[in-house]
Short mmCIF file of C-alpha atoms and ligand atoms in Angstrom, two decimals:
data_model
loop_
_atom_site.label_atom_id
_atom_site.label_comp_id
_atom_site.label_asym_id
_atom_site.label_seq_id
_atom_site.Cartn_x
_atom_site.Cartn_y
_atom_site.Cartn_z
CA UNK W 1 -71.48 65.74 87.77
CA UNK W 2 -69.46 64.13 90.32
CA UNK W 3 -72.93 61.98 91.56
CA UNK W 4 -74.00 61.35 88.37
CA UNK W 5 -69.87 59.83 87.13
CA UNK W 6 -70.12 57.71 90.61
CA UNK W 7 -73.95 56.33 89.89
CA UNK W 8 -72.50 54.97 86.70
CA UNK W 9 -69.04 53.85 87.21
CA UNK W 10 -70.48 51.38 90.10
CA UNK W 11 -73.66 50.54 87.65
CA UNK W 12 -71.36 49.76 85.39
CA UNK W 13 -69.33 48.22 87.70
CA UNK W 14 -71.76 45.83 88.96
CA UNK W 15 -73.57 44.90 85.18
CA UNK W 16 -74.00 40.78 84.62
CA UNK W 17 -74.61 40.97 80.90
CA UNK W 18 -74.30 43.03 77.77
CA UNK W 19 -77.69 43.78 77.91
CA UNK W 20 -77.46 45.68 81.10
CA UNK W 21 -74.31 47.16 79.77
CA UNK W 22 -76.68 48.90 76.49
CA UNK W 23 -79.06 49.71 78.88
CA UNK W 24 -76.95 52.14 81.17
CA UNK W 25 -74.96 53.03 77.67
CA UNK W 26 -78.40 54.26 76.56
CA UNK W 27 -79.14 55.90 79.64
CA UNK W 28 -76.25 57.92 80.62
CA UNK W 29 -74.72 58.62 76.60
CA UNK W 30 -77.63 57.68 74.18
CA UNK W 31 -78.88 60.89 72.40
CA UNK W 32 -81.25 61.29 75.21
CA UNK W 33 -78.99 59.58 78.58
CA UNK W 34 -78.60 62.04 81.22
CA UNK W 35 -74.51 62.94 80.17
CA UNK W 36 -75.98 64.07 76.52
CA UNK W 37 -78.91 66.66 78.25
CA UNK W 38 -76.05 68.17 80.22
CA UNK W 39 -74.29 69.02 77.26
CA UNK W 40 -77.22 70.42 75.71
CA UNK W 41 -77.71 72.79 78.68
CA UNK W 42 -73.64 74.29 77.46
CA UNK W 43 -75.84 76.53 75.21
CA UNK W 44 -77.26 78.47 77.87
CA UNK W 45 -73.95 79.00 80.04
CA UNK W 46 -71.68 81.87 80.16
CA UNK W 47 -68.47 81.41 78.00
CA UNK W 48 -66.79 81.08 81.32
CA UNK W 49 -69.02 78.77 82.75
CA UNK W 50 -69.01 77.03 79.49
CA UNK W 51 -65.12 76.91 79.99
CA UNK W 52 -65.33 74.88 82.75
CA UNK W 53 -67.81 72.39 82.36
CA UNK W 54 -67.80 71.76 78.82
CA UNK W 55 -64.73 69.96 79.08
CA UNK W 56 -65.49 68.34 82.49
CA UNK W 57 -68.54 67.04 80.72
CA UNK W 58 -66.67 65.30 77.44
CA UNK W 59 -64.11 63.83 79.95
CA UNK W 60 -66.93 62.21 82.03
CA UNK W 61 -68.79 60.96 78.84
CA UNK W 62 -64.94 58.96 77.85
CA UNK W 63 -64.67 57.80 81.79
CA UNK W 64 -68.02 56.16 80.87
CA UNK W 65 -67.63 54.75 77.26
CA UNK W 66 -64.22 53.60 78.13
CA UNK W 67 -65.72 51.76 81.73
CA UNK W 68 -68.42 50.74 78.94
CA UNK W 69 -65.78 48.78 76.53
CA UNK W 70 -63.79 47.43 79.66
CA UNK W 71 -66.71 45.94 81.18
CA UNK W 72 -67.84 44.99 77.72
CA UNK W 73 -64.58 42.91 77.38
CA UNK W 74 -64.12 41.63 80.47
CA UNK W 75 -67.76 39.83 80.57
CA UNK W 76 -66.97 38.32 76.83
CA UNK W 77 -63.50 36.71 79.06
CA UNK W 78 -65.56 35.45 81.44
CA UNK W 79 -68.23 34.11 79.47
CA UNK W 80 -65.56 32.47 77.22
CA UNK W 81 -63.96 31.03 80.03
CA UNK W 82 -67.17 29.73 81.31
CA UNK W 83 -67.43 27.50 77.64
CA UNK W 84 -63.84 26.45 77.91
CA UNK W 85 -64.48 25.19 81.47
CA UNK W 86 -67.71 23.37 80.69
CA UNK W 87 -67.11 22.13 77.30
CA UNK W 88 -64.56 20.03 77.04
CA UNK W 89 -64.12 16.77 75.55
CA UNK W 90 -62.17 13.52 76.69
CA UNK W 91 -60.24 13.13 73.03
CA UNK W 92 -58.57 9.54 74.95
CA UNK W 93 -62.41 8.10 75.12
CA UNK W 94 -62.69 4.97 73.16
CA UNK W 95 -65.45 5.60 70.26
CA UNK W 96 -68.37 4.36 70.02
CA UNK W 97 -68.75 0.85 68.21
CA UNK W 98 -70.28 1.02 64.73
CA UNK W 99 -71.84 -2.15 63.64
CA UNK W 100 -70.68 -3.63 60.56
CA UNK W 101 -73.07 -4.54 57.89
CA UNK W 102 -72.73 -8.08 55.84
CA UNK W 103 -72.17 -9.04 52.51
CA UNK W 104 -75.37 -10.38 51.13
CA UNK W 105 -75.15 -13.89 50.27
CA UNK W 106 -76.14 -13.27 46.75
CA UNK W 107 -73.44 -10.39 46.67
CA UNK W 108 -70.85 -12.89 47.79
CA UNK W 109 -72.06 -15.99 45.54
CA UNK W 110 -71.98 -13.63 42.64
CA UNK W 111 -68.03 -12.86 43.40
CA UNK W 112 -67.52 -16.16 43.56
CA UNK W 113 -69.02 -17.26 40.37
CA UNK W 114 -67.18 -14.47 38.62
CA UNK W 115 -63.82 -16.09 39.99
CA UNK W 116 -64.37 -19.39 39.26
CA UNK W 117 -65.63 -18.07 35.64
CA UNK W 118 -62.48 -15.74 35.57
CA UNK W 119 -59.99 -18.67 36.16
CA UNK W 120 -61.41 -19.78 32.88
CA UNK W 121 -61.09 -17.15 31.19
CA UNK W 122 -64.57 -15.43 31.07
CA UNK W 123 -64.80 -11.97 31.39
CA UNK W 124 -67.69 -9.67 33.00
CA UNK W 125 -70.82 -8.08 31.13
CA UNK W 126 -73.24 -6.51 32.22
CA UNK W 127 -76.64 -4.97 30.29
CA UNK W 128 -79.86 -3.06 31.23
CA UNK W 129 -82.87 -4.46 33.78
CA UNK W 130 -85.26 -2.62 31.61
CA UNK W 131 -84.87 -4.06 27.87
CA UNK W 132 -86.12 -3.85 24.91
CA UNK W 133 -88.99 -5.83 23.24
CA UNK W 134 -85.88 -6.73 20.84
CA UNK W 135 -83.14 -8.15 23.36
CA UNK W 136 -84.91 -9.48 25.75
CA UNK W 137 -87.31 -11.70 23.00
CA UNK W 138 -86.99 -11.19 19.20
CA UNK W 139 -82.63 -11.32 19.31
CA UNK W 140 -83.22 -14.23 20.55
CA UNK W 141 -85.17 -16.28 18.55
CA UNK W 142 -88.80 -16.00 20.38
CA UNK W 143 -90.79 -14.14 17.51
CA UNK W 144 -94.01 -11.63 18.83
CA UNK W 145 -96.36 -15.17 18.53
CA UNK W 146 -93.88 -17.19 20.82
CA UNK W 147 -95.53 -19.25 23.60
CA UNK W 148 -92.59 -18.47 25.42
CA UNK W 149 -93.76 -14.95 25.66
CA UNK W 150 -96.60 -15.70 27.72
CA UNK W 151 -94.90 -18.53 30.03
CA UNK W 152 -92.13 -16.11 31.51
CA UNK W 153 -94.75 -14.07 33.01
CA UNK W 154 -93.33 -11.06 32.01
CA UNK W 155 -93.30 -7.31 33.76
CA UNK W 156 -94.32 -4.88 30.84
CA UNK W 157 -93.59 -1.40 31.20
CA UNK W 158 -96.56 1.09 30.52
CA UNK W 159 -96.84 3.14 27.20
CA UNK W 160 -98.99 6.22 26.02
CA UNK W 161 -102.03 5.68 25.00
CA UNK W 162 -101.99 5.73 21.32
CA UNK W 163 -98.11 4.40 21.31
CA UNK W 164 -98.04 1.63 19.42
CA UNK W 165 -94.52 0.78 19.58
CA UNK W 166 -93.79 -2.67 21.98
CA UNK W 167 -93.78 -1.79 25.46
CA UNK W 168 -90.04 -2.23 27.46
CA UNK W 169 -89.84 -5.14 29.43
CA UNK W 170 -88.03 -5.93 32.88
CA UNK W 171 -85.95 -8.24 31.41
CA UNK W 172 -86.84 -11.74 32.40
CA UNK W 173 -83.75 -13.75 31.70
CA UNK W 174 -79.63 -12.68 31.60
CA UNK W 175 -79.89 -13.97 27.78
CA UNK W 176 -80.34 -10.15 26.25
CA UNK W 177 -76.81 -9.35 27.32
CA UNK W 178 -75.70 -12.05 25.37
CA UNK W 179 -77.07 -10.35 22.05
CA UNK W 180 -75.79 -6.76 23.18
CA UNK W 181 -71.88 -8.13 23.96
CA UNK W 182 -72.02 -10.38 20.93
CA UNK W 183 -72.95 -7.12 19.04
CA UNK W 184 -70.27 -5.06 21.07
CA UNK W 185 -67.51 -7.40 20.50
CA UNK W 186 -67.98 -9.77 18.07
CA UNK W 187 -66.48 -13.34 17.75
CA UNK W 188 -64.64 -15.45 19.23
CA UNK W 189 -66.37 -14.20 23.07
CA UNK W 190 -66.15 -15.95 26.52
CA UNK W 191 -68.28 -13.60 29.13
CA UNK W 192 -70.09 -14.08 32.34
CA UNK W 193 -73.50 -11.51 32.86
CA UNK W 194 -74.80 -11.71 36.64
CA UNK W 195 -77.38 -9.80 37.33
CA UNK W 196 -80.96 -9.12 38.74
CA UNK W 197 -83.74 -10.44 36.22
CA UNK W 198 -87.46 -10.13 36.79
CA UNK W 199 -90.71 -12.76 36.95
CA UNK W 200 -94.40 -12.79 38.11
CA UNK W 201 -93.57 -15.98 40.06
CA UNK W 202 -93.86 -16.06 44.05
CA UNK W 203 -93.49 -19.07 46.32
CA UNK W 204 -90.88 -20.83 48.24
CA UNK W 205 -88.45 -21.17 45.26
CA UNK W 206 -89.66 -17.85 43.24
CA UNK W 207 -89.90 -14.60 43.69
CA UNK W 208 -90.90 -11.84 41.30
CA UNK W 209 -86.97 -10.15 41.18
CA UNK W 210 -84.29 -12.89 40.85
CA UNK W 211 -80.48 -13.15 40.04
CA UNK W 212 -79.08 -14.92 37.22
CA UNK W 213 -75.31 -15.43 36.05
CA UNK W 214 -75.61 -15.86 31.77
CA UNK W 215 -72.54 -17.44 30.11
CA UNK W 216 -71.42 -17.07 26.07
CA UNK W 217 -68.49 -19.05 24.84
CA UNK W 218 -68.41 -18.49 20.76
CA UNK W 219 -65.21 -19.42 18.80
CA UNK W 220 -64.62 -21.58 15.58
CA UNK W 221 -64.75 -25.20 17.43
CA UNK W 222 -67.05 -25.51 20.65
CA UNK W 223 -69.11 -28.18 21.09
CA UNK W 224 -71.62 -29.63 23.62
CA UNK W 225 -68.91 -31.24 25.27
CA UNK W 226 -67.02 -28.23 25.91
CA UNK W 227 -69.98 -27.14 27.62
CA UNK W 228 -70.67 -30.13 29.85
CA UNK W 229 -67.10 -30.18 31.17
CA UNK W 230 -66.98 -26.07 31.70
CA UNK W 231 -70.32 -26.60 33.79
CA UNK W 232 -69.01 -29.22 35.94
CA UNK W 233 -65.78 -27.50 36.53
CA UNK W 234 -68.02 -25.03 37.58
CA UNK W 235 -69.92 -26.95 40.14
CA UNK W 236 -66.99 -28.69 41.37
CA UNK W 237 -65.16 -25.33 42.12
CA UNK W 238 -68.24 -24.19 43.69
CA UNK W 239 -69.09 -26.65 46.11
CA UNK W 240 -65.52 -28.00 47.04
CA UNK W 241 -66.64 -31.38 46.05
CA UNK W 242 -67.81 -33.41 43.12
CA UNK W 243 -72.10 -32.68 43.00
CA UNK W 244 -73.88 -35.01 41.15
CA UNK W 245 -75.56 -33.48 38.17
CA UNK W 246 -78.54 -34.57 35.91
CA UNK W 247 -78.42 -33.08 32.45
CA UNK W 248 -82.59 -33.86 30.81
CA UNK W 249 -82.70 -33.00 27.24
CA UNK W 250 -84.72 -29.27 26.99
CA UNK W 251 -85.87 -26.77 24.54
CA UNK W 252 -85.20 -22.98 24.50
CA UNK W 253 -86.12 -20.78 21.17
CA UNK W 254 -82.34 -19.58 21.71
CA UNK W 255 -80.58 -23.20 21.74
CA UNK W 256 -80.34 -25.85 19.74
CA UNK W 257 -80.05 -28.28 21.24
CA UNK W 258 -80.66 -27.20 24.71
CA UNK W 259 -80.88 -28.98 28.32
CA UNK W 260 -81.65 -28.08 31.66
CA UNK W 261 -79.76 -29.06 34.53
CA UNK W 262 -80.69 -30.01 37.89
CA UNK W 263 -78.49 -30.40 41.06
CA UNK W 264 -79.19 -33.31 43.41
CA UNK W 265 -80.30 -32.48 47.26
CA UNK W 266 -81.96 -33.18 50.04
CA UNK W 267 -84.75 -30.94 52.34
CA UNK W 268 -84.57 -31.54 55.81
CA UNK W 269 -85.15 -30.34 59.01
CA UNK W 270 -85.63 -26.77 57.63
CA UNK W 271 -81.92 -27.44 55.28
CA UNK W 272 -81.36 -28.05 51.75
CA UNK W 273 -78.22 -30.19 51.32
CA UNK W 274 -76.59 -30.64 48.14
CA UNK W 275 -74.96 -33.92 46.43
CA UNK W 276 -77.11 -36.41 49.10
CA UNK W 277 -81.24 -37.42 49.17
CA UNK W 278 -83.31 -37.87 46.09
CA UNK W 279 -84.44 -34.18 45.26
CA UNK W 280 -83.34 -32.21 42.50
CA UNK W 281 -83.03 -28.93 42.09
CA UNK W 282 -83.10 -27.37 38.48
CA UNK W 283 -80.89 -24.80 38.41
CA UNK W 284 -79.80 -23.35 34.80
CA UNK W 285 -80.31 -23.67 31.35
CA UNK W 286 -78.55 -23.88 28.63
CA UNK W 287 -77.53 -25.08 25.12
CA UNK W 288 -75.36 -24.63 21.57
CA UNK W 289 -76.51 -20.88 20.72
CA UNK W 290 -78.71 -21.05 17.85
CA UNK W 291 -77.54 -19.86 14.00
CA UNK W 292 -80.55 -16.97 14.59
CA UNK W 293 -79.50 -16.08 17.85
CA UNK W 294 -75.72 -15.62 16.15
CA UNK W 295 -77.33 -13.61 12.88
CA UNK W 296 -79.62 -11.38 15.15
CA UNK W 297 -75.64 -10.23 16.75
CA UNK W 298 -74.11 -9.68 13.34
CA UNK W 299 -71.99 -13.09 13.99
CA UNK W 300 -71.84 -15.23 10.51
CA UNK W 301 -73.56 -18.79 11.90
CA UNK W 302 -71.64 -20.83 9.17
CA UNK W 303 -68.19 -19.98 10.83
CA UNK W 304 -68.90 -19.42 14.86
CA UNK W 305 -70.71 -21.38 17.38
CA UNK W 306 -70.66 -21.75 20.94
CA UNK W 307 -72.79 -22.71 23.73
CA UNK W 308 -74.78 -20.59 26.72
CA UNK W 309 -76.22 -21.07 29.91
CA UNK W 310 -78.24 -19.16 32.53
CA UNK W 311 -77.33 -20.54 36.37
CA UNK W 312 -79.94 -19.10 39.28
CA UNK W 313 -77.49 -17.49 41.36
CA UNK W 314 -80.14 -17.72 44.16
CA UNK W 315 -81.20 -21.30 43.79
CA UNK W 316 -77.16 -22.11 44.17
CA UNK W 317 -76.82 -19.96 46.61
CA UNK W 318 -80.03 -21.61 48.21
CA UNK W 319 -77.88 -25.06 47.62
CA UNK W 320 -74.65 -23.83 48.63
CA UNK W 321 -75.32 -22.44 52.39
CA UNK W 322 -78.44 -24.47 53.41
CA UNK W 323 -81.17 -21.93 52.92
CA UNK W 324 -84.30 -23.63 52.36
CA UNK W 325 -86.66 -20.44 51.43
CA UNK W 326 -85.87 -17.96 48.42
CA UNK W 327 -88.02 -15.82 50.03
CA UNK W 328 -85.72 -14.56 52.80
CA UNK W 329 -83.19 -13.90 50.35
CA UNK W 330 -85.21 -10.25 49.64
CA UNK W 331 -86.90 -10.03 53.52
CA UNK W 332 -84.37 -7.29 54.62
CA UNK W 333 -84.45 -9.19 58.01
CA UNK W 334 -81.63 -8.00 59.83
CA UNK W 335 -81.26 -11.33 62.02
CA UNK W 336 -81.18 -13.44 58.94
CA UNK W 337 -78.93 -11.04 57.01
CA UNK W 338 -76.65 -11.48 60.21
CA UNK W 339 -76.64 -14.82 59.98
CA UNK W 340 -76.51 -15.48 56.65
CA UNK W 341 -73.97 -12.82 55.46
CA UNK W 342 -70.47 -12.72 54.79
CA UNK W 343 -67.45 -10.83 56.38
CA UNK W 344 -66.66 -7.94 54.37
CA UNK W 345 -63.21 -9.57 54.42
CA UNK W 346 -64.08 -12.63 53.57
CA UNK W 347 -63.04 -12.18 49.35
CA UNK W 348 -63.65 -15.63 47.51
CA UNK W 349 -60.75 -16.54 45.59
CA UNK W 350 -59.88 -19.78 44.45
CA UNK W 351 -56.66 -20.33 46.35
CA UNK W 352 -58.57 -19.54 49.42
CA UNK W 353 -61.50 -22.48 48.48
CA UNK W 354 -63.84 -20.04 47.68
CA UNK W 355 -66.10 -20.78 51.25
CA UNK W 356 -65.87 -19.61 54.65
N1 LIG B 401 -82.55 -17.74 29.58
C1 LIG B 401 -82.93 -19.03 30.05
C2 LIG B 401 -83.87 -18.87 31.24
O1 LIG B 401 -83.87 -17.84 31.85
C3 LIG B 401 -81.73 -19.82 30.50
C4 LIG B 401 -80.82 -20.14 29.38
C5 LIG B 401 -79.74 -19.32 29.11
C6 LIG B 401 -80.99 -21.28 28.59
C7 LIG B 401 -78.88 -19.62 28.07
C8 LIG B 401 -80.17 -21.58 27.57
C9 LIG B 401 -79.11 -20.76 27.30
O2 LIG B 401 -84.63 -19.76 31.57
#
């Protein structure tokens, strides 16, 4: 007994791991270690041999658990000191530098728009990029035969076979939003609707996903004039300077009368400059909304009118900060969004001139 309590105690004793310390728990007090067969053999003593050993035997089976647990503990201390000595962490490093992203210049030129619309008194709408047959064409005065169907090059969604019902379109002008706010809020209105507008159109002034900013004025007494001076606020605000405008007389199935106007610029040198050379650059539509485009919106034509345009928020933006290709505007090219993009501080606001 005394050989077998030493053999363990220093086994025990000299165990690394708690593996080690279940294989010499196994061995000397599992249901067949060497401890639990020398209890068996109690049977066949003599009740005073039994008297002697029996409790000899349960005391050296608790010397061993208990070495067992104290072991057991004192390895789990180590080991945990071990962690608390290796892993540490220097909480007075200085992190690591995240790079910030940049506003997208069609992001910012959108804000500032909408401020220059807000100071004059234009609120924000916004509508659906997947319309309706309806708002995007009918609402507005361009009837199923309409030539102007087929010239916008339009994205068509698919429909089941059999479906005869007109196919959704990506919508391919702002101009639908007009018909759902007029409907939403009746007469008099004065809103602004940016937003992304779509066309099969690709080359160094198109691309197939655009942005456009759509304006509605509609009260008792607006006029063409009202229209004209609202736009070249507009562009004044926009650029910082006076831009010289050309107003040609147009036609739009949603207008009456309707004109387009261009902005005057230059390309050179890889730069488009705005208000010098002898390029324009056509940049929105517009017009006095016609009576059917104020009937389709439940608006009575014989006692509201107003006028509406649709500004290319890329082709200003284009104008605005000397980028000569559309293209790059939707490249994802982080070295051009670097250079291009805004300060996530930089907020346009009127007061602060609306640039960087
Ligand atoms: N919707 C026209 C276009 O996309 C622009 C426009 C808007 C013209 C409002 C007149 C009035 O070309």
């Amino acid at each position: 007994m005394q050989d077998l309590r030493d053999k363990y105690i220093a086994a025990i004793a000299a165990a690394t791991d708690e593996n080690a310390l279940e294989e010499l728990r196994v061995q000397a007090v599992g249901k067949k270690g060497e401890v639990s067969l020398k209890m068996r053999e109690l049977g066949k003593m003599t009740p005073e041999e039994r008297q002697v050993a029996g409790p000899a035997l349960n005391a050296l089976k608790d010397e061993i658990n208990s070495a067992l647990a104290g072991k057991k503990s004192a390895l789990a201390d180590a080991a945990l000191d071990e962690r608390l000595r290796t892993e540490w962490l220097d909480v007075t490093l200085p992190s690591r530098g995240r790079p910030a992203g940049t506003i997208h210049p069609i992001s910012q030129v959108t804000e500032e728009v909408s401020a220059i619309f807000a100071d004059m008194g234009f609120s924000v709408a916004e509508g659906p990029q997947i319309e309706t047959d309806w708002y995007n064409f009918d609402a507005l005065n361009i009837p199923s035969h309409h030539p102007a169907r087929a010239e916008m090059d339009t994205f068509y969604t698919h429909r089941a076979e059999g479906d005869n019902r007109p196919p959704h379109v990506l919508r391919t002008h702002t101009s639908p939003v007009q018909i759902r706010s007029m409907e939403a809020q009746g007469a008099p209105i004065r809103i602004i609707c940016p937003g992304r507008v779509y066309r099969a159109d690709y080359d160094q002034t198109h691309t197939p996903m655009f942005n456009q900013v759509e304006g509605l004025a509609i009260d008792r007494d607006i006029s063409m004039a009202n229209l004209k001076w609202v736009l070249e606020q507009f562009f004044s605000a926009f650029f910082g300077k006076d831009v010289k405008t050309r107003f040609r007389a147009s036609h739009f199935p949603f207008t009456e009368p309707s004109a387009e106007v261009d902005i005057q610029c230059s390309w050179q040198d890889g730069t488009v400059k705005v208000g010098e050379g002898d390029d324009w650059l056509e940049v929105l539509g517009s017009g006095m909304v016609h009576p059917k485009v104020l009937a389709a919106a439940n608006i009575d034509p014989n006692e509201y009118q107003g006028f509406a345009f649709g500004i290319g928020i890329d082709r200003i933006a284009m104008l605005k900060y000397g980028i000569p290709d559309l293209r790059a505007f939707f490249d994802s090219d982080l070295r051009w969004l670097r250079h291009y993009g805004f300060s996530s501080l930089d907020q346009p606001t009127l007061h602060g001139g609306l640039s960087r």
